[in-house]
Short mmCIF file of C-alpha atoms in Angstrom, two decimals:
data_model
loop_
_atom_site.label_atom_id
_atom_site.label_comp_id
_atom_site.label_asym_id
_atom_site.label_seq_id
_atom_site.Cartn_x
_atom_site.Cartn_y
_atom_site.Cartn_z
CA ASP A 1 -16.71 -11.50 3.87
CA ALA A 2 -15.61 -8.27 5.55
CA GLY A 3 -14.31 -6.70 2.39
CA VAL A 4 -11.27 -4.46 2.30
CA ILE A 5 -10.70 -2.84 5.68
CA GLN A 6 -9.02 0.53 6.08
CA SER A 7 -8.06 2.45 9.17
CA PRO A 8 -8.44 5.07 10.33
CA ARG A 9 -11.54 6.28 8.48
CA HIS A 10 -10.68 9.89 9.25
CA GLU A 11 -7.35 11.45 10.11
CA VAL A 12 -6.66 15.06 10.94
CA THR A 13 -3.07 16.04 11.48
CA GLU A 14 -0.81 19.04 11.36
CA MET A 15 1.68 19.83 8.67
CA GLY A 16 4.98 18.12 9.26
CA GLN A 17 3.56 15.18 11.15
CA GLU A 18 3.91 11.57 10.07
CA VAL A 19 0.74 9.87 8.88
CA THR A 20 0.24 6.11 8.53
CA LEU A 21 -2.74 4.65 6.73
CA ARG A 22 -3.54 0.97 7.07
CA CYS A 23 -5.20 -1.60 4.86
CA LYS A 24 -6.27 -5.20 5.22
CA PRO A 25 -7.11 -6.72 1.81
CA ILE A 26 -9.67 -9.40 1.18
CA SER A 27 -8.30 -12.76 2.24
CA GLY A 28 -6.83 -14.67 -0.68
CA HIS A 29 -6.39 -11.68 -2.94
CA ASP A 30 -2.92 -11.37 -4.42
CA TYR A 31 -3.02 -7.77 -5.63
CA LEU A 32 -3.22 -4.68 -3.45
CA PHE A 33 -3.60 -1.11 -4.70
CA TRP A 34 -3.35 2.31 -3.07
CA TYR A 35 -5.29 5.18 -4.69
CA ARG A 36 -5.70 8.85 -3.86
CA GLN A 37 -8.83 10.82 -4.71
CA THR A 38 -9.02 14.59 -4.83
CA MET A 39 -11.39 17.08 -6.41
CA MET A 40 -8.69 18.39 -8.68
CA ARG A 41 -7.09 15.16 -9.88
CA GLY A 42 -9.81 12.56 -9.44
CA LEU A 43 -8.84 8.99 -8.61
CA GLU A 44 -5.15 8.23 -9.09
CA LEU A 45 -3.23 5.02 -8.59
CA LEU A 46 -0.26 5.52 -6.29
CA ILE A 47 1.25 2.06 -6.07
CA TYR A 48 0.30 -1.57 -6.35
CA PHE A 49 1.66 -4.84 -5.01
CA ASN A 50 1.49 -8.40 -6.27
CA ASN A 51 2.14 -11.13 -3.72
CA ASN A 52 3.45 -8.48 -1.31
CA VAL A 53 6.00 -7.15 -3.83
CA PRO A 54 5.70 -3.58 -5.14
CA ILE A 55 5.16 -3.73 -8.90
CA ASP A 56 4.51 -0.15 -9.97
CA ASP A 57 5.11 2.87 -7.76
CA SER A 58 5.21 5.42 -10.54
CA GLY A 59 2.17 7.16 -9.12
CA MET A 60 3.75 7.91 -5.76
CA PRO A 61 3.98 11.70 -5.77
CA GLU A 62 7.34 12.12 -4.06
CA ASP A 63 9.75 10.68 -1.56
CA ARG A 64 7.58 11.74 1.34
CA PHE A 65 5.28 8.86 0.41
CA SER A 66 6.17 5.24 1.08
CA ALA A 67 4.18 2.02 1.09
CA LYS A 68 4.90 -1.41 2.49
CA MET A 69 3.25 -4.78 2.47
CA PRO A 70 4.98 -6.96 5.08
CA ASN A 71 2.54 -9.82 4.59
CA ALA A 72 -0.48 -10.85 2.54
CA SER A 73 -2.97 -9.41 5.01
CA PHE A 74 -1.59 -5.97 5.75
CA SER A 75 -0.28 -2.89 4.00
CA THR A 76 0.61 0.63 5.07
CA LEU A 77 0.91 3.93 3.26
CA LYS A 78 3.05 6.44 5.09
CA ILE A 79 3.47 10.15 4.51
CA GLN A 80 6.38 11.81 6.26
CA PRO A 81 6.33 14.77 6.60
CA SER A 82 2.74 15.51 5.66
CA GLU A 83 1.72 18.69 3.86
CA PRO A 84 -1.68 20.37 3.38
CA ARG A 85 -1.70 19.37 -0.30
CA ASP A 86 -1.73 15.72 0.79
CA SER A 87 -5.29 16.20 2.02
CA ALA A 88 -7.42 13.70 0.11
CA VAL A 89 -9.31 10.46 0.44
CA TYR A 90 -6.97 7.47 0.22
CA PHE A 91 -8.41 4.17 -0.95
CA CYS A 92 -7.00 0.71 -0.74
CA ALA A 93 -8.26 -1.97 -3.15
CA SER A 94 -7.50 -5.62 -3.64
CA SER A 95 -8.09 -8.15 -6.38
CA LEU A 96 -7.59 -11.79 -7.17
CA SER A 97 -5.26 -12.03 -10.11
CA ARG A 98 -6.53 -9.90 -13.00
CA ASN A 99 -10.11 -9.77 -11.82
CA GLU A 100 -12.09 -6.82 -10.58
CA GLN A 101 -10.69 -4.61 -7.85
CA PHE A 102 -12.62 -4.31 -4.61
CA PHE A 103 -12.25 -0.98 -2.87
CA GLY A 104 -12.23 -0.23 0.83
CA PRO A 105 -14.24 2.62 2.38
CA GLY A 106 -11.30 5.02 2.25
CA THR A 107 -9.43 7.18 4.74
CA ARG A 108 -10.16 10.89 4.65
CA LEU A 109 -6.93 12.70 5.45
CA THR A 110 -6.88 16.35 6.40
CA VAL A 111 -3.51 18.04 6.90
CA LEU A 112 -3.78 21.43 8.55
CA GLY B 1 -15.11 9.43 1.13
CA GLU B 2 -15.53 12.92 -0.16
CA SER B 3 -14.82 11.78 -3.64
CA VAL B 4 -16.67 14.06 -5.96
CA GLY B 5 -15.51 17.30 -7.44
CA LEU B 6 -17.51 20.48 -7.55
CA HIS B 7 -17.38 20.54 -11.33
CA LEU B 8 -18.38 17.01 -12.23
CA PRO B 9 -20.75 16.72 -15.18
CA THR B 10 -24.17 15.92 -13.82
CA LEU B 11 -27.02 13.93 -15.31
CA SER B 12 -30.42 14.50 -13.74
CA VAL B 13 -33.22 12.05 -14.49
CA GLN B 14 -36.61 11.08 -13.16
CA GLU B 15 -37.19 7.78 -11.47
CA GLY B 16 -38.12 5.17 -14.04
CA ASP B 17 -36.28 6.87 -16.90
CA ASN B 18 -33.38 5.25 -18.67
CA SER B 19 -29.98 6.87 -18.06
CA ILE B 20 -27.00 7.00 -20.37
CA ILE B 21 -23.60 7.98 -19.03
CA ASN B 22 -20.79 8.54 -21.50
CA CYS B 23 -17.05 8.25 -21.26
CA ALA B 24 -14.22 8.93 -23.70
CA TYR B 25 -11.02 7.00 -23.20
CA SER B 26 -7.58 7.91 -24.38
CA ASN B 27 -5.56 4.79 -25.12
CA SER B 28 -6.52 2.97 -28.31
CA ALA B 29 -4.47 -0.02 -27.10
CA SER B 30 -6.64 -0.52 -23.98
CA ASP B 31 -8.35 -3.88 -24.06
CA TYR B 32 -10.41 -3.88 -20.90
CA PHE B 33 -12.86 -1.35 -19.50
CA ILE B 34 -14.83 -1.14 -16.27
CA TRP B 35 -17.62 0.98 -14.88
CA TYR B 36 -17.62 1.80 -11.17
CA LYS B 37 -20.29 3.41 -9.01
CA GLN B 38 -19.32 5.53 -6.04
CA GLU B 39 -21.86 6.56 -3.43
CA SER B 40 -21.17 9.32 -0.98
CA GLY B 41 -18.85 8.19 1.79
CA LYS B 42 -17.98 4.90 0.13
CA GLY B 43 -15.33 3.46 -2.12
CA PRO B 44 -15.97 2.74 -5.81
CA GLN B 45 -18.02 -0.36 -6.46
CA PHE B 46 -17.69 -2.53 -9.58
CA ILE B 47 -20.74 -2.47 -11.87
CA ILE B 48 -19.81 -4.10 -15.14
CA ASP B 49 -16.84 -4.65 -17.41
CA ILE B 50 -16.21 -5.26 -21.09
CA ARG B 51 -13.29 -6.46 -23.15
CA SER B 52 -12.26 -4.86 -26.39
CA ASN B 53 -13.32 -7.88 -28.45
CA MET B 54 -16.94 -7.06 -27.57
CA ASP B 55 -19.06 -4.03 -28.35
CA LYS B 56 -21.89 -4.68 -25.91
CA ARG B 57 -22.38 -6.41 -22.62
CA GLN B 58 -25.48 -6.61 -20.47
CA GLY B 59 -25.95 -7.02 -16.76
CA GLN B 60 -28.87 -6.58 -14.46
CA ARG B 61 -30.48 -3.29 -15.54
CA VAL B 62 -27.15 -2.11 -16.95
CA THR B 63 -25.62 -2.29 -20.40
CA VAL B 64 -22.17 -1.17 -21.46
CA LEU B 65 -21.47 -0.21 -25.05
CA LEU B 66 -17.99 0.11 -26.49
CA ASN B 67 -17.15 1.97 -29.69
CA LYS B 68 -13.46 1.46 -30.36
CA THR B 69 -13.52 3.54 -33.52
CA VAL B 70 -14.14 6.73 -31.59
CA LYS B 71 -12.80 5.48 -28.24
CA HIS B 72 -16.13 5.87 -26.51
CA LEU B 73 -17.78 3.92 -23.74
CA SER B 74 -21.29 4.29 -22.41
CA LEU B 75 -23.24 2.92 -19.48
CA GLN B 76 -26.98 2.54 -19.82
CA ILE B 77 -29.10 2.09 -16.73
CA ALA B 78 -32.66 0.94 -17.32
CA ALA B 79 -35.54 2.09 -15.13
CA THR B 80 -33.32 4.31 -13.02
CA GLN B 81 -34.05 4.28 -9.30
CA PRO B 82 -33.20 6.77 -6.53
CA GLY B 83 -30.66 4.25 -5.25
CA ASP B 84 -28.75 4.67 -8.49
CA SER B 85 -27.83 8.22 -7.51
CA ALA B 86 -24.04 8.26 -7.29
CA VAL B 87 -20.92 9.22 -9.21
CA TYR B 88 -20.07 6.86 -12.04
CA PHE B 89 -16.53 6.33 -13.29
CA CYS B 90 -15.26 4.54 -16.33
CA ALA B 91 -11.79 3.03 -16.12
CA GLU B 92 -9.46 1.53 -18.69
CA LYS B 93 -6.84 -1.05 -17.93
CA GLU B 94 -3.32 0.00 -18.76
CA GLY B 95 -0.81 -2.78 -18.88
CA PHE B 96 -1.37 -5.86 -16.77
CA GLN B 97 -3.29 -4.52 -13.81
CA LYS B 98 -3.22 -0.73 -13.67
CA LEU B 99 -6.56 1.08 -13.95
CA VAL B 100 -6.83 4.64 -15.22
CA PHE B 101 -10.04 6.31 -14.11
CA GLY B 102 -12.06 8.98 -15.88
CA THR B 103 -13.22 12.10 -14.10
CA GLY B 104 -16.68 10.78 -13.31
CA THR B 105 -20.30 11.75 -13.90
CA ARG B 106 -22.77 12.48 -11.13
CA LEU B 107 -26.19 10.87 -11.61
CA LEU B 108 -29.09 12.44 -9.73
CA VAL B 109 -32.37 10.54 -9.72
CA SER B 110 -35.50 12.35 -8.63
CA PRO B 111 -38.42 10.36 -7.24
#
């Protein structure tokens, strides 16, 4: 079992650029979550999907952020345009029904 | 991932000691709680969970205690080992599947 896979592991970009983070959940899991972790705000849920459908996006900070899940094995989180305050570690997690969430290794995003 | 803040509460223990990490939660309606461990450069890892109809649950070397009266959760680690050094987060489930995480406690274990 490969676990949750995220790419890239590190991303450095300049302000104003588009950033796309990718996630492959554990096969068979029906929930997918995107989290952001910063020193100031800790670990925050941005959005989660159930069976590829967005259920709760109330944590998405603003319209610059968007997330998609075109199929059960792939999701993206896009930031356009990126800003320095978006610098954080972004985690993807997946779960089977209401069971425990398994987290990926994270993507460390730095926006200069 | 660089997950930990500069101002996280820190618990320092000696190898072999028992550790107790505390957490206060906010929502008295929460019915499910989880402890996660996060090592440097990694995502949070599930340790143990407990439902609100219980006040204690034991795992391997870990015990979670729940006091609903004062909305307090604790994680006890027996015979703490250097490999237990990490940041520990409690989380409460809000609604059907949303987790709300606490700020975390850094555990440092000295050999």
